[in-house]
Amino acid sequence: MPFLQHLADMKLEQLALEHIVPALRDHGFFYVDSFLGDEVGRMVLGQVKQMQCSGLLNDGQLAGRGLGVSKRHIRGDKIAWVSGTERGAEAINFLLKLIDKLVSLCIGRLGKNVIRERSKAMVACYPGNGAGYVKHVDNPNADGRCVTCIYYLNKNWNAKEHGGILRIFPEGKSYVADIEPLFDRLLLFWSDRRNPHEVQPSFATRYAITVWYFDSEERAEAKRRFKDLTASSQGSTAS
């Protein structure tokens, strides 16, 4: 293994074991700045902006939206789902592989969770017209999502002027955590009801890339429930 690669792996392991694991256990969230470095971060940002210019971002969707509720009052971002293998997503793929390696170093140290897979990456843009995302939980119904990882891409962000803070309301705590979406910042937090959170209104274009890592047992159970529900629904239709 080349020396520089070995050094990079050692730094990742130190970050995982000395910072991320203890913070997730004690507080439920953690963020690290200068995750990729300026040059690589700029490359990721350039690819995200190219996706936006190409019209690849569409309105973010809501699960179980109630009748009479305006979607844009709840969630105002534009998104695209990316695997990282697409042409023009090479820097994004590098980011995803680095996060994968970081999370893999935490496996076995995060309680009972067994993490073997993750979602595609959700590239998101809040257009800067005051759009945000109201308080919600990523995984309120045991769909398997265990850890949320968000990488921010916003150069020269001033939260007082631009807003766009991600506010976490840790379960059972008397405080909130305000995370500014600063360029080259990686945020990790539990995806379940331990961390309700919101994206406050953004008054400048705000970019982020999110991936969710799945707890294997909970994910398998969620898929079984969905399969049973689908079969039941098809049976009712047939009768």
XYZ file of C-alpha atoms in Angstrom:
239
model
C 0.000 0.000 0.000
C 1.457 3.420 -0.933
C 2.595 5.419 2.093
C 0.243 8.371 1.453
C -2.728 6.008 1.140
C -1.714 4.285 4.367
C -1.463 7.686 6.069
C -4.904 8.672 4.788
C -6.403 5.400 6.059
C -4.816 5.943 9.472
C -6.353 9.425 9.681
C -9.765 8.040 8.724
C -9.493 5.326 11.364
C -8.504 7.902 13.982
C -11.436 10.116 12.971
C -13.852 7.179 13.185
C -12.684 5.640 16.459
C -11.679 8.717 18.444
C -14.355 11.157 17.317
C -17.331 9.794 15.364
C -18.106 6.690 17.429
C -17.928 8.449 20.831
C -19.928 11.446 19.544
C -22.709 9.298 18.066
C -22.929 7.313 21.291
C -22.956 10.365 23.572
C -24.672 13.063 21.512
C -26.194 11.376 18.469
C -24.385 13.498 15.874
C -20.933 14.653 14.752
C -19.472 16.837 12.018
C -15.996 17.249 10.573
C -14.710 20.143 8.473
C -12.256 20.066 5.552
C -13.283 16.481 4.831
C -12.066 16.314 1.217
C -9.937 19.428 1.007
C -10.571 22.492 -1.121
C -9.508 21.116 -4.504
C -11.550 17.896 -4.413
C -14.482 19.671 -2.748
C -14.551 22.157 -5.620
C -14.639 19.271 -8.099
C -17.663 17.759 -6.325
C -19.374 21.153 -6.281
C -18.692 21.602 -9.995
C -20.317 18.269 -10.810
C -23.376 19.092 -8.685
C -23.747 22.478 -10.389
C -23.462 20.769 -13.778
C -26.303 18.436 -12.805
C -28.378 21.456 -11.844
C -27.606 23.277 -15.117
C -28.524 20.130 -17.063
C -31.998 20.064 -15.500
C -31.417 16.799 -13.642
C -32.752 18.024 -10.277
C -36.474 17.593 -9.567
C -38.772 18.522 -6.679
C -38.071 16.512 -3.528
C -40.807 14.023 -2.691
C -42.763 13.538 0.511
C -43.869 10.263 2.068
C -47.487 10.172 3.230
C -48.306 13.795 2.428
C -51.622 14.829 3.929
C -54.463 16.152 1.807
C -54.561 19.890 1.437
C -50.929 20.379 2.484
C -48.716 22.272 0.052
C -45.575 20.306 -0.620
C -43.425 23.437 -0.945
C -44.477 24.568 2.533
C -42.928 21.381 3.874
C -39.983 20.698 1.592
C -38.563 23.111 -0.973
C -35.482 21.387 -2.361
C -34.685 20.011 -5.815
C -33.023 16.589 -5.842
C -31.492 13.820 -7.946
C -30.475 10.289 -6.970
C -26.925 9.360 -7.950
C -24.962 6.116 -7.679
C -21.630 7.784 -8.415
C -20.923 5.610 -11.446
C -22.583 8.017 -13.848
C -20.481 9.888 -16.367
C -19.529 13.248 -14.928
C -19.885 12.057 -11.307
C -16.334 10.875 -10.712
C -15.626 13.301 -7.861
C -18.975 12.463 -6.265
C -18.032 8.789 -6.487
C -14.728 9.525 -4.721
C -16.659 11.265 -1.940
C -19.054 8.333 -1.559
C -16.240 5.786 -1.377
C -14.501 7.843 1.302
C -17.684 8.075 3.390
C -18.213 4.327 2.882
C -14.718 3.646 4.231
C -15.282 5.985 7.184
C -18.588 4.351 8.143
C -17.112 0.862 7.700
C -14.538 1.729 10.356
C -17.365 2.477 12.797
C -19.169 -0.832 12.234
C -19.229 -3.036 15.310
C -18.800 -0.060 17.603
C -22.245 1.504 17.194
C -24.282 -0.783 19.408
C -26.431 -3.493 17.860
C -26.531 -1.986 14.370
C -25.093 -4.103 11.564
C -24.453 -1.922 8.526
C -23.846 -3.624 5.172
C -25.429 -1.305 2.602
C -26.526 2.255 1.952
C -28.841 4.249 -0.257
C -27.886 6.015 -3.445
C -26.710 9.571 -2.892
C -29.333 12.296 -2.857
C -27.969 15.466 -4.446
C -30.070 18.379 -3.182
C -30.321 22.078 -3.933
C -32.401 24.639 -2.075
C -32.811 27.438 -4.628
C -32.396 30.327 -2.197
C -35.959 31.627 -2.287
C -36.610 31.013 1.402
C -37.206 27.290 0.870
C -36.462 24.880 3.714
C -37.654 21.569 5.130
C -39.884 21.495 8.205
C -39.037 19.472 11.309
C -39.067 15.753 10.526
C -37.402 12.406 11.236
C -35.602 10.621 8.399
C -36.658 7.171 9.615
C -39.760 7.386 11.830
C -41.161 3.963 10.872
C -38.234 1.517 11.031
C -37.442 1.499 7.287
C -33.833 0.461 7.973
C -32.070 3.805 7.752
C -29.595 3.951 10.607
C -27.030 6.712 10.000
C -27.551 9.865 7.916
C -24.460 11.428 6.324
C -24.670 14.889 4.731
C -21.831 16.554 2.824
C -22.181 20.319 2.349
C -20.925 22.307 -0.632
C -21.571 25.968 0.138
C -18.671 28.354 -0.328
C -18.606 31.581 1.713
C -21.797 30.664 3.570
C -22.962 33.202 6.158
C -25.782 31.746 8.235
C -26.862 35.162 9.536
C -27.412 36.351 5.977
C -28.154 33.133 4.097
C -29.980 31.052 6.742
C -30.094 27.389 5.754
C -29.033 26.011 9.145
C -29.807 22.371 9.866
C -31.226 22.345 13.382
C -31.205 19.040 15.263
C -33.542 18.489 18.231
C -31.815 15.596 20.067
C -34.359 13.371 21.790
C -34.503 13.892 25.538
C -32.049 16.803 25.493
C -32.667 20.358 26.654
C -30.668 21.875 23.790
C -30.734 22.072 20.002
C -27.733 21.723 17.687
C -27.401 24.227 14.848
C -25.230 22.969 11.984
C -24.221 25.521 9.353
C -24.013 24.002 5.829
C -20.403 25.048 5.280
C -18.317 23.975 2.285
C -16.486 20.639 2.749
C -18.296 19.814 6.020
C -19.476 16.239 6.633
C -22.270 15.678 9.174
C -23.311 12.295 10.590
C -26.301 11.587 12.850
C -28.709 8.811 13.809
C -31.550 8.614 11.288
C -34.313 7.508 13.665
C -36.500 9.331 16.198
C -33.467 10.268 18.280
C -32.789 13.166 15.892
C -35.753 15.190 14.643
C -34.332 18.000 12.517
C -35.245 20.804 10.152
C -33.624 22.837 7.386
C -34.280 26.479 8.096
C -35.211 28.788 5.184
C -32.328 29.370 2.786
C -31.821 32.731 1.118
C -28.899 31.659 -1.071
C -28.465 28.562 -3.220
C -27.664 25.712 -0.825
C -26.127 22.408 -1.994
C -25.749 19.119 -0.136
C -25.246 15.407 -0.815
C -26.906 12.914 1.543
C -26.565 9.152 1.937
C -28.252 6.818 4.414
C -26.649 3.679 5.819
C -28.994 0.775 6.587
C -29.198 -1.492 9.591
C -29.337 -4.919 7.914
C -31.951 -6.548 10.175
C -34.294 -3.573 10.251
C -33.966 -3.133 6.479
C -34.764 -6.790 5.818
C -37.825 -6.589 8.087
C -38.989 -3.411 6.332
C -38.692 -5.142 2.955
C -40.717 -8.101 4.285
C -43.435 -5.754 5.522
C -43.562 -4.003 2.164
C -43.726 -7.334 0.313
C -46.562 -8.544 2.549
C -48.422 -5.254 2.167
C -48.064 -5.379 -1.616
C -49.287 -8.970 -1.751
C -52.226 -8.134 0.497
C -53.134 -5.122 -1.642
C -52.949 -7.157 -4.857
C -55.088 -9.857 -3.254
C -57.741 -7.314 -2.268
C -57.769 -5.882 -5.791
C -58.149 -9.308 -7.328
C -61.098 -10.170 -5.107
